[in-house]
Tab-separated table of C-alpha atoms in Angstrom:
chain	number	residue	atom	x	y	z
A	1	UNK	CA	130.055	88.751	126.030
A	2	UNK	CA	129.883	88.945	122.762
A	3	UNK	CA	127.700	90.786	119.502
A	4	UNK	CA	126.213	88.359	117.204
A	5	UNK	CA	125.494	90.502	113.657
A	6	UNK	CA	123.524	88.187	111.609
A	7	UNK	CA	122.577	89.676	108.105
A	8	UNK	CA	119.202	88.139	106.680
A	9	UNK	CA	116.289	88.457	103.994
A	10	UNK	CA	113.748	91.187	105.208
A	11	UNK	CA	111.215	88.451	104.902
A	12	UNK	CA	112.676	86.591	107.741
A	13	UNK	CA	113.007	89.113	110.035
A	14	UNK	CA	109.238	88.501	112.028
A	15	UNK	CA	110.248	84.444	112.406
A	16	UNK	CA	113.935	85.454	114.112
A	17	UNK	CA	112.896	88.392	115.939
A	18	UNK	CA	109.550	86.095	117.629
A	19	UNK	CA	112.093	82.972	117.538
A	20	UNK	CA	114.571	84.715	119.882
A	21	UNK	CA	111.766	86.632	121.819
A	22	UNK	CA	110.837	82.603	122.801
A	23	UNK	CA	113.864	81.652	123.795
A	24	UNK	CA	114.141	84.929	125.881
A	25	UNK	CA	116.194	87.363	124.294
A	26	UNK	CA	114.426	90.479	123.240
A	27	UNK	CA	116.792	92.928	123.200
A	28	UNK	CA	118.030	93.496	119.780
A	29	UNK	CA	118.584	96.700	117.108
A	30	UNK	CA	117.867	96.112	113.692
A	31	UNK	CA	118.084	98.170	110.536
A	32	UNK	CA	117.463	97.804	106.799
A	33	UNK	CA	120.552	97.355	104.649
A	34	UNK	CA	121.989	96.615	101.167
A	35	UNK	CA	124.829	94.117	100.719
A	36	UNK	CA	125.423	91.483	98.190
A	37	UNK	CA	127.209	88.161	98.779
A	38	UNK	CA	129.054	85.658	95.974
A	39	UNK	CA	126.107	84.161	95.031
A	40	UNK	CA	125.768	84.077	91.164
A	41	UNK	CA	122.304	85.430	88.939
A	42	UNK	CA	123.132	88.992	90.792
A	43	UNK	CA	124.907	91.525	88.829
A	44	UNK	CA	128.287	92.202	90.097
A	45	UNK	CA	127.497	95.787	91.800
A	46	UNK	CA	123.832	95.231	92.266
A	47	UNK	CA	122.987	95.691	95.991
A	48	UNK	CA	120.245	93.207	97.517
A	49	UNK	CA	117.623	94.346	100.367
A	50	UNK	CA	118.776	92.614	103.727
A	51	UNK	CA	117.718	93.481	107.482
A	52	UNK	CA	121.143	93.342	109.793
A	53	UNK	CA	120.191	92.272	113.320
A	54	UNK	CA	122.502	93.110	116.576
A	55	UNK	CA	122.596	91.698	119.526
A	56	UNK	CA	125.161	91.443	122.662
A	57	UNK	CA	124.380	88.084	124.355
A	58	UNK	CA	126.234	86.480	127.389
A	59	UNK	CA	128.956	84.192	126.370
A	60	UNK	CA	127.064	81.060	127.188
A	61	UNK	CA	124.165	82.097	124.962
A	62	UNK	CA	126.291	82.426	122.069
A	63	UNK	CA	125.205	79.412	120.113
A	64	UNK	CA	121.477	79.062	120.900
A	65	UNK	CA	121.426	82.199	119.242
A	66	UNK	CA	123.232	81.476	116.316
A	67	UNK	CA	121.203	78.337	116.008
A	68	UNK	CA	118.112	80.283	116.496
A	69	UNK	CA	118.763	82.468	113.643
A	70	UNK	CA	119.995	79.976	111.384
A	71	UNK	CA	116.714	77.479	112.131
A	72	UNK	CA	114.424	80.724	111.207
A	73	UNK	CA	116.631	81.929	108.372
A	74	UNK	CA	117.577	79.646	106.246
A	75	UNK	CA	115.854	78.978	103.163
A	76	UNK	CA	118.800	76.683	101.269
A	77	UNK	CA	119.335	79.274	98.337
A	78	UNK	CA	122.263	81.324	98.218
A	79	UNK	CA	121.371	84.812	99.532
A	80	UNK	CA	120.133	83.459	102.667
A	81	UNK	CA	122.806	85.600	104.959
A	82	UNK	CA	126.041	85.460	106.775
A	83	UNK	CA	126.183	85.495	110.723
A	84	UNK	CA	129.314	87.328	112.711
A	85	UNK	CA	130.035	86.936	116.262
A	86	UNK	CA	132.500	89.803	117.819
A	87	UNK	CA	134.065	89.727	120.883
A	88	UNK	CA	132.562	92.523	123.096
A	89	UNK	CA	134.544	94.102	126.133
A	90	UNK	CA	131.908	95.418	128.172
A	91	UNK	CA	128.574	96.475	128.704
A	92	UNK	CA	127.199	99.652	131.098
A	93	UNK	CA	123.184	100.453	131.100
A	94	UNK	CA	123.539	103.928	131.686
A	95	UNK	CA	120.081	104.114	133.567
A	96	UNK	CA	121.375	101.823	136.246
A	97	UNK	CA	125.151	101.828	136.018
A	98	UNK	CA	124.871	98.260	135.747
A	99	UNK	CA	128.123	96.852	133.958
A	100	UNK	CA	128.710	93.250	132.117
A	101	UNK	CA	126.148	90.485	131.753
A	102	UNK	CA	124.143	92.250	134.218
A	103	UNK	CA	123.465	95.086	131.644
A	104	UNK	CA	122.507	92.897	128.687
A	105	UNK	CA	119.030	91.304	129.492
């Protein structure tokens, strides 16, 4: 498993989050955030708006994901985000008890 964190423009947020709904992953957690990358025309300690997205996705799922986010995301200006992928160890939904992929979607 692991957790793709994929840091975006707020205005993108709709076309990833219906983009990955379509190719059947819904679960997600997403907040607001501030950040700022290297891009230039941004004062050094301004912070930008962004929306971070989260989501634990079965190994094999990994890159339609990333491409998923990336095809909905990017605009070709700097600013447009950064994507992370973290190894994650396990997974338990405590309703069930169900543990690994079984507890992701």
């Amino acid at each position: 498993m692991k957790k793709v964190e994929a840091i975006i423009r707020g205005n993108d947020f709709d076309r990833v989050k219906n983009a990955l709904k379509q190719i059947g992953v819904v679960p997600l957690t997403a907040y607001p955030v501030q950040g700022r990358g290297v891009q230039g025309g941004v004062p050094p300690y301004d912070l930008l708006p962004k929306m971070k997205i989260e989501i634990v996705v079965k190994d094999e799922d990994v890159e339609k994901v990333i491409g998923v986010i990336i095809r909905n995301a990017r605009s070709g200006t700097p600013g447009d985000g950064k994507i992370f992928v973290i190894p994650v160890e396990d997974a338990i939904r405590i309703r069930t008890g169900e543990k690994g992929n079984e507890a992701l979607y």
